[in-house]
């Protein structure tokens, strides 16, 4: 977007580049990474990470995009040992146990000591690369006094849009949030929330775009969403509501596969994800928080810094289906 | 001599059956891949699950209501157009009706939200409790997509009232009510169940609209439930059960309709109808009012897209690279349309022969098989084939050439029912008039094509445009088989919107809408020429 090259010139250039690469490829190793599509879009982190990693690895990094995190996992389940992927990148902590259970994930062998202490990362298979706290976003030019707790929001009459926990990771995040705050009372709380829910959408963007068009007072997203509006659009009115009960986090992870022909290269890439260089790219392209301490644009200091609550990946894996059934039954009434 | 004749016929048949096999293969392979991969069949135990029964109930309810409302609302509009042909912009309105039917759902949904969403233009008039999402929203969208279709179909039927009936009605001095009862009703009556049935099937299988406007678990259709089961829980047993239930209901209904006859809504005008009552005074005013209202109501969701455009900065054009996706979409659409038309012609060969030989059962079977893609759950088809490709051809799914071919192939399968509907009537008409002669002349397939071509050229051209627009709007197939190496316009809308770029998304939607409108306009000109 910063370059305004004529399309024809850029096509010619890229053709030349492809030809050159073709020659170079004969000697270069290829590393295939399965990820989700917004990660590799031209404004996502993919292109920048690719450039940075290729400068140091003497290899060709190739991203293959699936629709979302769940699709990456489903594809792994189908392809199994025949997968051409060396690395999968972009499933989150709630799906992690299911991915591990497939038996196709190798230990990462990466030093994760630099990972922020709050995340308490011990996992031997998965390397975290960014994370975010779920939060309800509102327009501060319209709402002066947002609720200060999840309970207050559920009991209010404010119009809310959230995502379907069966099809969207923020939706699933809200489900975990409700369970941590309400425990066995969650069903009643879901019914209460349903009274003032405008709609439950399939994915994050439907919900978020409806909210931006004035479709609701609150929308479920991340604490980092306001950073996008400030940095990319210079709009300061969108804010995340801080809740006293604490916020549920989503940690995005990567892992290498047992079937990979390039285990060292894959490991090098996982290590690269934790480097200062990569961690500085992710927050301003994927709009999530870095997992190691790096210098960030000032805007990030203004974001809500919540207390983390929630469940371990094991707990989620064990009870997800029951919790979804509970939500499904309560929200239908 | 006789053997030579039947040899030509057999060769034609082979072509037809080959095409048929090609159309059925994806469905069979998809179901086989799912069953084989999961090593389990449908999970029949779920039939008693109250949630799934709720889903089934809702699917049926919304489809029935959508069909009923579409037809009931279309009736007065069709009558207005019939009785007062001088109504201003009538031709344009009929073209617009067609545009509504083929409109990419993404564009419609954006428009409806801009109009009736929480901060929509009209929302303040609707009171505090109004909520677009849920049954309301689904019905509104379905009526918008299908009512115009019903208007065209009903108008076509009304046009088939012979002049003699009207003369007789005039001589007998029939009242308005009697005219409706004895002149109009008989031509509509046989057609109404068929038309409602067709709309019912389309709405029963509705996916994008329900997903976008359903508003949560209380408004889920079978197709959406299949999507959730397959994609997120990866519960193939559940998905297969739902797929069979949907296939059985929609397919059964469709089979019934095939037996009843085809809905004709785009076939060549057969009416001579220059003699029909010309209502005057208040009756005429009522017709005008009905017409005006319908124009207004149908135009509103699309007009609602416009104000958003004025908010855009001029620099947006430079930032967006629309040309490549636009050309890709057009090329893909053109390829699908050509293939769809060729396939439709081939599929009709054995079907026409069966009809000519009066083998009714065979004709119905062929017809059902050729159009089965209309009722087969598209999600199951796509995901099943995707699993098959991943399992049998590792790594190929990411290659550009495979991705493009698969998207093309599946889109062709999906649009063929519409192609058949378009060209069938005219070719059958040809058979009625010239089949005997063709038989006597022992024309080869090539010679036959040349003789037939001038006869069905217009329906071929119009079918071509229809297929083009339908294929250009695809997102379902692309969402499964597309890769990041190429991009179509509808998918671009998704990607822009998915990354906070709403202005770009709405601009792309308008570009797609204009492109579709242009093609529909050409289509209508092609039909009339």
mmCIF file with all atom_site columns, C-alpha atoms in Angstrom, chain B residues 390-474:
data_model
loop_
_atom_site.group_PDB
_atom_site.id
_atom_site.type_symbol
_atom_site.label_atom_id
_atom_site.label_alt_id
_atom_site.label_comp_id
_atom_site.label_asym_id
_atom_site.label_entity_id
_atom_site.label_seq_id
_atom_site.pdbx_PDB_ins_code
_atom_site.Cartn_x
_atom_site.Cartn_y
_atom_site.Cartn_z
_atom_site.occupancy
_atom_site.B_iso_or_equiv
_atom_site.pdbx_formal_charge
_atom_site.auth_seq_id
_atom_site.auth_comp_id
_atom_site.auth_asym_id
_atom_site.auth_atom_id
_atom_site.pdbx_PDB_model_num
ATOM 1  C CA . UNK B 1 390 ? -6.117  -34.125 0.107   1.00 0.00 ? 390 UNK B CA 1
ATOM 2  C CA . UNK B 1 391 ? -6.091  -37.885 0.640   1.00 0.00 ? 391 UNK B CA 1
ATOM 3  C CA . UNK B 1 392 ? -5.362  -39.065 -2.869  1.00 0.00 ? 392 UNK B CA 1
ATOM 4  C CA . UNK B 1 393 ? -3.288  -36.244 -4.327  1.00 0.00 ? 393 UNK B CA 1
ATOM 5  C CA . UNK B 1 394 ? -1.140  -34.891 -1.500  1.00 0.00 ? 394 UNK B CA 1
ATOM 6  C CA . UNK B 1 395 ? -0.059  -31.300 -1.967  1.00 0.00 ? 395 UNK B CA 1
ATOM 7  C CA . UNK B 1 396 ? -2.050  -30.780 -5.168  1.00 0.00 ? 396 UNK B CA 1
ATOM 8  C CA . UNK B 1 397 ? -4.788  -28.753 -3.482  1.00 0.00 ? 397 UNK B CA 1
ATOM 9  C CA . UNK B 1 398 ? -2.317  -25.898 -2.999  1.00 0.00 ? 398 UNK B CA 1
ATOM 10 C CA . UNK B 1 399 ? -1.249  -25.785 -6.616  1.00 0.00 ? 399 UNK B CA 1
ATOM 11 C CA . UNK B 1 400 ? -2.759  -22.992 -8.618  1.00 0.00 ? 400 UNK B CA 1
ATOM 12 C CA . UNK B 1 401 ? -3.751  -25.147 -11.594 1.00 0.00 ? 401 UNK B CA 1
ATOM 13 C CA . UNK B 1 402 ? -5.576  -27.673 -9.400  1.00 0.00 ? 402 UNK B CA 1
ATOM 14 C CA . UNK B 1 403 ? -7.243  -25.003 -7.359  1.00 0.00 ? 403 UNK B CA 1
ATOM 15 C CA . UNK B 1 404 ? -8.535  -23.242 -10.470 1.00 0.00 ? 404 UNK B CA 1
ATOM 16 C CA . UNK B 1 405 ? -9.710  -26.485 -12.110 1.00 0.00 ? 405 UNK B CA 1
ATOM 17 C CA . UNK B 1 406 ? -11.568 -27.646 -9.007  1.00 0.00 ? 406 UNK B CA 1
ATOM 18 C CA . UNK B 1 407 ? -13.287 -24.304 -8.484  1.00 0.00 ? 407 UNK B CA 1
ATOM 19 C CA . UNK B 1 408 ? -14.276 -24.338 -12.142 1.00 0.00 ? 408 UNK B CA 1
ATOM 20 C CA . UNK B 1 409 ? -15.509 -27.931 -12.111 1.00 0.00 ? 409 UNK B CA 1
ATOM 21 C CA . UNK B 1 410 ? -17.670 -27.565 -9.009  1.00 0.00 ? 410 UNK B CA 1
ATOM 22 C CA . UNK B 1 411 ? -19.152 -24.304 -10.162 1.00 0.00 ? 411 UNK B CA 1
ATOM 23 C CA . UNK B 1 412 ? -20.117 -25.939 -13.440 1.00 0.00 ? 412 UNK B CA 1
ATOM 24 C CA . UNK B 1 413 ? -21.839 -28.769 -11.569 1.00 0.00 ? 413 UNK B CA 1
ATOM 25 C CA . UNK B 1 414 ? -23.733 -26.291 -9.418  1.00 0.00 ? 414 UNK B CA 1
ATOM 26 C CA . UNK B 1 415 ? -24.998 -24.106 -12.284 1.00 0.00 ? 415 UNK B CA 1
ATOM 27 C CA . UNK B 1 416 ? -26.018 -26.877 -14.670 1.00 0.00 ? 416 UNK B CA 1
ATOM 28 C CA . UNK B 1 417 ? -29.596 -27.135 -13.320 1.00 0.00 ? 417 UNK B CA 1
ATOM 29 C CA . UNK B 1 418 ? -30.135 -23.493 -14.247 1.00 0.00 ? 418 UNK B CA 1
ATOM 30 C CA . UNK B 1 419 ? -28.641 -24.043 -17.702 1.00 0.00 ? 419 UNK B CA 1
ATOM 31 C CA . UNK B 1 420 ? -30.984 -26.962 -18.297 1.00 0.00 ? 420 UNK B CA 1
ATOM 32 C CA . UNK B 1 421 ? -33.972 -24.972 -17.237 1.00 0.00 ? 421 UNK B CA 1
ATOM 33 C CA . UNK B 1 422 ? -33.028 -22.278 -19.692 1.00 0.00 ? 422 UNK B CA 1
ATOM 34 C CA . UNK B 1 423 ? -32.415 -24.218 -22.863 1.00 0.00 ? 423 UNK B CA 1
ATOM 35 C CA . UNK B 1 424 ? -34.712 -27.196 -22.335 1.00 0.00 ? 424 UNK B CA 1
ATOM 36 C CA . UNK B 1 425 ? -38.056 -25.712 -23.406 1.00 0.00 ? 425 UNK B CA 1
ATOM 37 C CA . UNK B 1 426 ? -36.745 -24.437 -26.700 1.00 0.00 ? 426 UNK B CA 1
ATOM 38 C CA . UNK B 1 427 ? -34.984 -27.684 -27.615 1.00 0.00 ? 427 UNK B CA 1
ATOM 39 C CA . UNK B 1 428 ? -38.051 -29.710 -26.692 1.00 0.00 ? 428 UNK B CA 1
ATOM 40 C CA . UNK B 1 429 ? -40.074 -27.435 -28.901 1.00 0.00 ? 429 UNK B CA 1
ATOM 41 C CA . UNK B 1 430 ? -37.592 -28.161 -31.672 1.00 0.00 ? 430 UNK B CA 1
ATOM 42 C CA . UNK B 1 431 ? -38.098 -31.881 -31.168 1.00 0.00 ? 431 UNK B CA 1
ATOM 43 C CA . UNK B 1 432 ? -41.856 -31.528 -31.370 1.00 0.00 ? 432 UNK B CA 1
ATOM 44 C CA . UNK B 1 433 ? -41.591 -29.815 -34.692 1.00 0.00 ? 433 UNK B CA 1
ATOM 45 C CA . UNK B 1 434 ? -38.527 -31.236 -36.428 1.00 0.00 ? 434 UNK B CA 1
ATOM 46 C CA . UNK B 1 435 ? -37.408 -34.447 -34.721 1.00 0.00 ? 435 UNK B CA 1
ATOM 47 C CA . UNK B 1 436 ? -39.252 -36.600 -37.232 1.00 0.00 ? 436 UNK B CA 1
ATOM 48 C CA . UNK B 1 437 ? -37.698 -34.698 -40.100 1.00 0.00 ? 437 UNK B CA 1
ATOM 49 C CA . UNK B 1 438 ? -34.214 -34.889 -38.547 1.00 0.00 ? 438 UNK B CA 1
ATOM 50 C CA . UNK B 1 439 ? -34.701 -38.617 -38.166 1.00 0.00 ? 439 UNK B CA 1
ATOM 51 C CA . UNK B 1 440 ? -35.672 -39.020 -41.787 1.00 0.00 ? 440 UNK B CA 1
ATOM 52 C CA . UNK B 1 441 ? -32.753 -36.898 -42.982 1.00 0.00 ? 441 UNK B CA 1
ATOM 53 C CA . UNK B 1 442 ? -30.345 -38.915 -40.815 1.00 0.00 ? 442 UNK B CA 1
ATOM 54 C CA . UNK B 1 443 ? -28.437 -35.864 -39.737 1.00 0.00 ? 443 UNK B CA 1
ATOM 55 C CA . UNK B 1 444 ? -25.103 -36.341 -38.010 1.00 0.00 ? 444 UNK B CA 1
ATOM 56 C CA . UNK B 1 445 ? -24.589 -34.728 -34.630 1.00 0.00 ? 445 UNK B CA 1
ATOM 57 C CA . UNK B 1 446 ? -22.706 -31.891 -36.260 1.00 0.00 ? 446 UNK B CA 1
ATOM 58 C CA . UNK B 1 447 ? -25.330 -31.271 -38.915 1.00 0.00 ? 447 UNK B CA 1
ATOM 59 C CA . UNK B 1 448 ? -27.997 -31.449 -36.277 1.00 0.00 ? 448 UNK B CA 1
ATOM 60 C CA . UNK B 1 449 ? -26.218 -28.839 -34.187 1.00 0.00 ? 449 UNK B CA 1
ATOM 61 C CA . UNK B 1 450 ? -26.133 -26.522 -37.161 1.00 0.00 ? 450 UNK B CA 1
ATOM 62 C CA . UNK B 1 451 ? -29.812 -26.960 -37.829 1.00 0.00 ? 451 UNK B CA 1
ATOM 63 C CA . UNK B 1 452 ? -30.755 -26.557 -34.191 1.00 0.00 ? 452 UNK B CA 1
ATOM 64 C CA . UNK B 1 453 ? -28.557 -23.590 -33.439 1.00 0.00 ? 453 UNK B CA 1
ATOM 65 C CA . UNK B 1 454 ? -30.662 -20.838 -34.997 1.00 0.00 ? 454 UNK B CA 1
ATOM 66 C CA . UNK B 1 455 ? -33.646 -22.313 -33.182 1.00 0.00 ? 455 UNK B CA 1
ATOM 67 C CA . UNK B 1 456 ? -32.263 -22.118 -29.634 1.00 0.00 ? 456 UNK B CA 1
ATOM 68 C CA . UNK B 1 457 ? -29.678 -19.410 -30.130 1.00 0.00 ? 457 UNK B CA 1
ATOM 69 C CA . UNK B 1 458 ? -31.587 -16.851 -28.097 1.00 0.00 ? 458 UNK B CA 1
ATOM 70 C CA . UNK B 1 459 ? -32.150 -19.164 -25.161 1.00 0.00 ? 459 UNK B CA 1
ATOM 71 C CA . UNK B 1 460 ? -28.498 -20.199 -25.377 1.00 0.00 ? 460 UNK B CA 1
ATOM 72 C CA . UNK B 1 461 ? -27.364 -16.599 -25.197 1.00 0.00 ? 461 UNK B CA 1
ATOM 73 C CA . UNK B 1 462 ? -29.636 -15.798 -22.326 1.00 0.00 ? 462 UNK B CA 1
ATOM 74 C CA . UNK B 1 463 ? -28.650 -18.999 -20.509 1.00 0.00 ? 463 UNK B CA 1
ATOM 75 C CA . UNK B 1 464 ? -25.052 -18.028 -21.025 1.00 0.00 ? 464 UNK B CA 1
ATOM 76 C CA . UNK B 1 465 ? -25.518 -14.671 -19.330 1.00 0.00 ? 465 UNK B CA 1
ATOM 77 C CA . UNK B 1 466 ? -27.469 -16.201 -16.457 1.00 0.00 ? 466 UNK B CA 1
ATOM 78 C CA . UNK B 1 467 ? -24.762 -18.812 -15.846 1.00 0.00 ? 467 UNK B CA 1
ATOM 79 C CA . UNK B 1 468 ? -22.127 -16.140 -16.063 1.00 0.00 ? 468 UNK B CA 1
ATOM 80 C CA . UNK B 1 469 ? -23.699 -14.071 -13.304 1.00 0.00 ? 469 UNK B CA 1
ATOM 81 C CA . UNK B 1 470 ? -24.395 -17.087 -11.108 1.00 0.00 ? 470 UNK B CA 1
ATOM 82 C CA . UNK B 1 471 ? -20.824 -18.373 -11.406 1.00 0.00 ? 471 UNK B CA 1
ATOM 83 C CA . UNK B 1 472 ? -19.400 -14.922 -10.792 1.00 0.00 ? 472 UNK B CA 1
ATOM 84 C CA . UNK B 1 473 ? -21.134 -14.699 -7.434  1.00 0.00 ? 473 UNK B CA 1
ATOM 85 C CA . UNK B 1 474 ? -19.737 -17.939 -6.029  1.00 0.00 ? 474 UNK B CA 1
#
